[in-house]
Amino acid sequence: MSRSLPLAALRAASSAIIALIAMMSASVAVAQDRTAAKQCGDLSLPPKTVAAACRKVADDAKQPVGERAAAAFRAGAAYLKLKSYALAEDSYSAAIKLDAKLADAYAGRASAREELKKTAEAEADHNMAVSLKPTDARTIYNRGVFYFRSDKEKQARNDFYKAIELDPKAGWPRVYLGAIDDLKGKDDLALGEYEAAFRLDPSILSQFQLSLESQGYKAGVPGKYTDEMRKSLIECMKKNCVIGKRSDRKKK
């Protein structure tokens, strides 16, 4: 008597096994998708983990477009932290492809492209970001920093003045205005801008103190702008040693 199963029974069993495997694979995929989504939104995780998870979400065509664009943007930010500028540029480009009006993605890609020495493309991205958010002080300030680094003084000043107009309590635009004057040897004007920044943002004062101390100057009492610190700052500026110090930048 034959012990073999009928052909129909074998086919049925095979189909059931295939269906079971498919269901198991789908369950695993759903679990992986949920894990990626959770990791993408958890900025307490290492940037490398966040970047990989966010790109997984961004590249998943089954996800809503808005969520994919946001995930691609977060991936770009994580790659910037890792100094993986080419990957950051690619992620921001993915975000822009999904949402062409995502101003912050243009600003982020501009930062990545500046590091990649793609200066013209970086400027175009900054301009696009500003055109999408024309009254956002931070977006305009970011472009001003780009112009400052590109030695475009007039454009940088205009952006810093505009940023201050939009946000009178902003301290960093004043720091860069001071740096422009500092680099041109206009120390009195520079000192006035620095001191205005100190009054507006105590964290700027602390950063200046750390910078002075690291270069051998007395910074006075931590967190306070003392006469001792002012004296050190004036002496330091004469040597172009605080803000805007780069090997290719010299006081005029």
GROMACS .gro file of C-alpha atoms in nm, residues 37 190 234:
model
    3
   37ALA     CA    1   0.986   5.484   1.284
  190ALA     CA    2   3.331   9.546   1.723
  234ILE     CA    3   4.028   9.449   2.380
   0.00000   0.00000   0.00000
